[in-house]
């Protein structure tokens, strides 16, 4: 007899609705994401991807529906009280801070001791491939390196879920391919759930354990990259 290991849900989204005037950015969306899963939200521009991701992170308040993370309803919690970290679209690093300060900033806000922050920053920099670049300012980094700083800055908070909004869209095609491999490796190393938003099908296929396609505020289909690839286009 075969036992299938049942994975628990990291995120459960139910009946989520968000309107802007008469536009349904999210039109009754349900979504389940497992623990330790690399999940990709794929869809055309304006489909509702950012609205969904930000609703999970607590930056947008939906009109109705619920978001449960790790078994806890987080509807009324602000972003910093949710077990999520977010990598925003574009490079939002503090220009006057060096790499180490950018990465340690979230811990500094929590009044954590400096030597503990330094130790964690060092570990994170090694993990994302920024060893030795502590003193560089953002403008002295390549696009790929800036993206690694963003990742380190989010991962250092040690939350259960990492939300990434079009994390590779500012990179050229070759770098995007390299960073896909890197992101996948990182996710497997830290073992938390990643929710990665993109409009790029190739990118989605190369990183995802599972993909959900969202358009016009509705879930269209969901499956492994193989399942999505094999389905006839509607
Ligand atoms: P995506 O990230 O897939 O490109 P969004 O979630 O940003 O899509 O947007 C979904 C829909 O909601 C689009 O029609 C967009 O124009 C609309 N929308 C998003 N944010 C706002 C806003 N702050 N005000 C008005 N309309 C918005
Ligand atoms: Mg978007």
XYZ file of C-alpha atoms and ligand atoms in Angstrom:
262
model
C 0.000 0.000 0.000
C 1.233 3.414 -0.847
C 0.905 6.381 1.440
C 0.920 9.784 -0.056
C 2.544 12.362 2.168
C -0.075 15.011 2.757
C 1.390 18.471 2.566
C -0.156 21.131 4.748
C -1.230 24.412 3.264
C 0.969 27.440 3.735
C -1.626 29.724 2.135
C -5.374 29.350 1.650
C -7.162 32.069 -0.266
C -10.948 31.856 -0.381
C -13.528 33.804 -2.395
C -11.277 36.827 -2.696
C -12.878 39.850 -4.332
C -11.269 43.230 -4.950
C -12.868 45.902 -7.099
C -11.691 49.283 -8.315
C -14.809 51.099 -9.453
C -16.465 48.639 -11.847
C -13.222 46.726 -12.478
C -12.943 43.348 -10.769
C -9.189 43.107 -10.121
C -9.977 39.853 -8.272
C -13.242 38.122 -9.058
C -13.875 35.341 -6.525
C -10.406 33.824 -6.394
C -9.595 30.584 -4.542
C -6.026 29.388 -4.159
C -4.108 26.869 -2.064
C -0.345 26.871 -1.810
C 1.512 24.086 0.009
C 4.323 24.321 2.507
C 7.695 24.467 0.819
C 6.243 24.873 -2.647
C 7.588 27.084 -5.447
C 4.318 28.510 -6.726
C 4.015 30.778 -9.755
C 1.121 33.104 -10.582
C 1.211 33.521 -14.353
C -0.970 35.744 -16.483
C -1.273 38.748 -18.735
C -0.728 42.310 -17.611
C -3.783 43.628 -15.763
C -4.921 40.081 -14.893
C -4.878 40.606 -11.125
C -1.531 39.050 -10.177
C -0.172 41.982 -8.198
C -3.528 42.537 -6.502
C -3.588 38.904 -5.367
C 0.025 38.919 -4.169
C -0.444 42.176 -2.280
C -3.644 40.884 -0.722
C -1.682 37.892 0.601
C 1.035 40.207 1.935
C -1.465 42.604 3.522
C -0.713 45.650 1.362
C -4.182 45.575 -0.189
C -7.415 45.036 1.683
C -9.829 42.928 -0.351
C -13.554 43.774 -0.438
C -14.418 40.272 0.746
C -13.001 36.784 1.130
C -10.267 35.445 3.363
C -6.543 34.843 3.463
C -5.287 32.144 5.827
C -1.543 31.655 6.281
C -0.227 28.676 8.223
C -3.712 27.999 9.543
C -4.254 31.527 10.811
C -6.691 34.027 9.331
C -4.638 37.152 8.618
C -7.411 39.328 7.138
C -7.028 41.983 9.791
C -3.238 41.897 10.144
C -0.943 44.543 8.613
C 1.999 43.373 6.445
C 4.576 43.396 9.232
C 2.396 41.175 11.427
C 2.011 38.525 8.709
C 4.494 35.648 8.286
C 5.321 36.894 4.791
C 8.119 38.900 3.193
C 7.771 40.690 -0.108
C 10.158 41.438 -2.936
C 8.596 44.357 -4.793
C 8.701 45.019 -8.500
C 11.689 47.175 -9.502
C 14.731 47.784 -7.329
C 13.658 49.413 -4.100
C 16.979 49.486 -2.248
C 17.970 52.350 0.039
C 20.476 54.256 -2.131
C 22.449 55.804 0.741
C 22.911 52.507 2.613
C 25.514 49.908 1.714
C 24.680 46.285 0.930
C 25.044 45.042 4.519
C 22.904 47.890 5.884
C 20.213 47.278 3.264
C 20.059 43.589 4.127
C 20.096 44.114 7.897
C 17.591 46.961 7.905
C 14.513 44.884 8.779
C 16.271 43.336 11.766
C 17.535 46.728 12.935
C 13.916 47.925 13.003
C 13.190 45.028 15.352
C 15.951 46.331 17.679
C 17.977 43.148 17.346
C 21.556 43.265 18.674
C 24.170 44.434 16.204
C 26.443 41.397 16.407
C 23.489 39.078 15.774
C 22.444 41.188 12.782
C 26.016 41.140 11.415
C 26.172 37.378 11.709
C 22.834 36.890 9.931
C 23.749 39.409 7.229
C 26.984 37.501 6.555
C 25.121 34.212 6.271
C 22.525 35.710 3.925
C 25.189 37.331 1.735
C 26.922 33.965 1.332
C 23.586 32.287 0.604
C 22.635 34.645 -2.219
C 26.152 34.983 -3.651
C 27.164 38.443 -2.444
C 30.139 37.435 -0.301
C 32.521 40.337 0.338
C 30.315 43.081 -1.122
C 29.245 44.507 2.289
C 30.414 48.058 1.671
C 29.099 48.525 -1.871
C 26.302 51.012 -2.443
C 23.367 49.968 -4.646
C 24.606 52.106 -7.567
C 27.877 50.145 -7.507
C 26.059 46.862 -8.149
C 24.817 45.164 -11.321
C 21.080 44.566 -11.797
C 21.485 40.923 -10.829
C 23.415 41.843 -7.686
C 20.769 44.401 -6.681
C 18.154 41.699 -7.062
C 20.201 39.423 -4.789
C 20.298 42.171 -2.150
C 16.515 42.399 -2.342
C 16.218 38.642 -1.894
C 18.608 38.624 1.063
C 16.763 41.541 2.656
C 13.482 39.645 2.472
C 14.829 36.199 3.444
C 16.711 37.459 6.507
C 13.342 38.053 8.207
C 12.886 34.256 8.263
C 9.187 34.305 7.426
C 7.188 31.290 6.222
C 6.390 32.718 2.794
C 8.314 34.848 0.287
C 6.204 36.883 -2.152
C 7.951 38.021 -5.343
C 6.305 40.444 -7.774
C 7.886 40.173 -11.263
C 11.287 39.756 -9.585
C 13.208 39.294 -12.839
C 11.457 41.755 -15.129
C 14.224 44.365 -14.930
C 16.917 41.883 -16.005
C 18.014 41.025 -19.536
C 17.148 37.616 -20.980
C 20.405 35.804 -20.148
C 20.529 37.128 -16.602
C 16.880 36.197 -16.151
C 17.693 32.594 -17.030
C 20.591 32.499 -14.562
C 18.472 34.045 -11.808
C 15.702 31.479 -12.386
C 18.159 28.709 -11.545
C 19.390 30.728 -8.596
C 15.877 31.375 -7.250
C 14.970 27.716 -7.509
C 18.148 26.733 -5.659
C 17.502 29.337 -2.961
C 13.930 28.154 -2.456
C 15.016 24.537 -2.069
C 17.766 25.591 0.358
C 15.588 27.681 2.676
C 12.575 25.358 2.261
C 9.856 28.009 2.618
C 7.052 28.643 0.104
C 7.797 31.097 -2.689
C 4.937 32.814 -4.549
C 6.401 34.287 -7.730
C 4.382 36.538 -10.041
C 5.277 36.789 -13.720
C 3.774 37.320 -17.166
C 6.630 35.319 -18.720
C 5.642 31.731 -19.502
C 9.198 30.472 -19.975
C 10.210 31.905 -16.615
C 7.183 30.288 -14.948
C 7.923 26.885 -16.474
C 11.563 26.959 -15.400
C 11.041 27.706 -11.687
C 7.601 26.442 -10.667
C 6.546 23.329 -8.788
C 3.026 24.477 -9.552
C 1.534 27.243 -11.695
C -1.813 29.039 -11.526
C -2.940 31.091 -14.493
C -4.910 34.205 -13.669
C -6.586 36.559 -16.157
C -9.330 39.153 -15.800
C -9.306 38.596 -12.044
C -10.178 34.904 -12.363
C -8.264 31.667 -11.936
C -8.150 30.017 -15.344
C -6.240 26.828 -14.603
C -3.736 25.313 -12.242
C -1.214 22.497 -12.392
C 2.400 21.439 -12.645
C 4.437 23.002 -15.469
C 4.033 19.714 -17.364
C 0.242 19.719 -16.957
C -0.023 23.339 -18.037
C 2.250 22.731 -21.018
C 0.297 19.693 -22.202
C -3.132 21.306 -21.954
C -4.545 22.608 -25.195
C -4.760 26.386 -25.208
C -8.257 27.691 -24.646
P -1.279 42.462 -12.933
O -0.363 42.535 -11.760
O -1.677 41.082 -13.304
O -0.748 43.213 -14.103
P -3.045 44.118 -11.301
O -3.367 43.278 -10.121
O -2.014 45.169 -11.103
O -2.660 43.176 -12.537
O -4.370 44.827 -11.815
C -5.584 44.150 -12.004
C -6.645 45.133 -12.494
O -6.941 46.073 -11.455
C -6.222 45.954 -13.704
O -7.361 46.170 -14.508
C -5.741 47.265 -13.073
O -5.890 48.326 -13.974
C -6.670 47.384 -11.886
N -6.047 48.114 -10.765
C -4.999 47.679 -10.024
N -4.676 48.560 -9.062
C -5.539 49.591 -9.195
C -5.730 50.830 -8.500
N -4.963 51.167 -7.445
N -6.722 51.645 -8.916
C -7.503 51.312 -9.971
N -7.387 50.173 -10.653
C -6.410 49.314 -10.296
Mg 1.587 43.357 -11.630
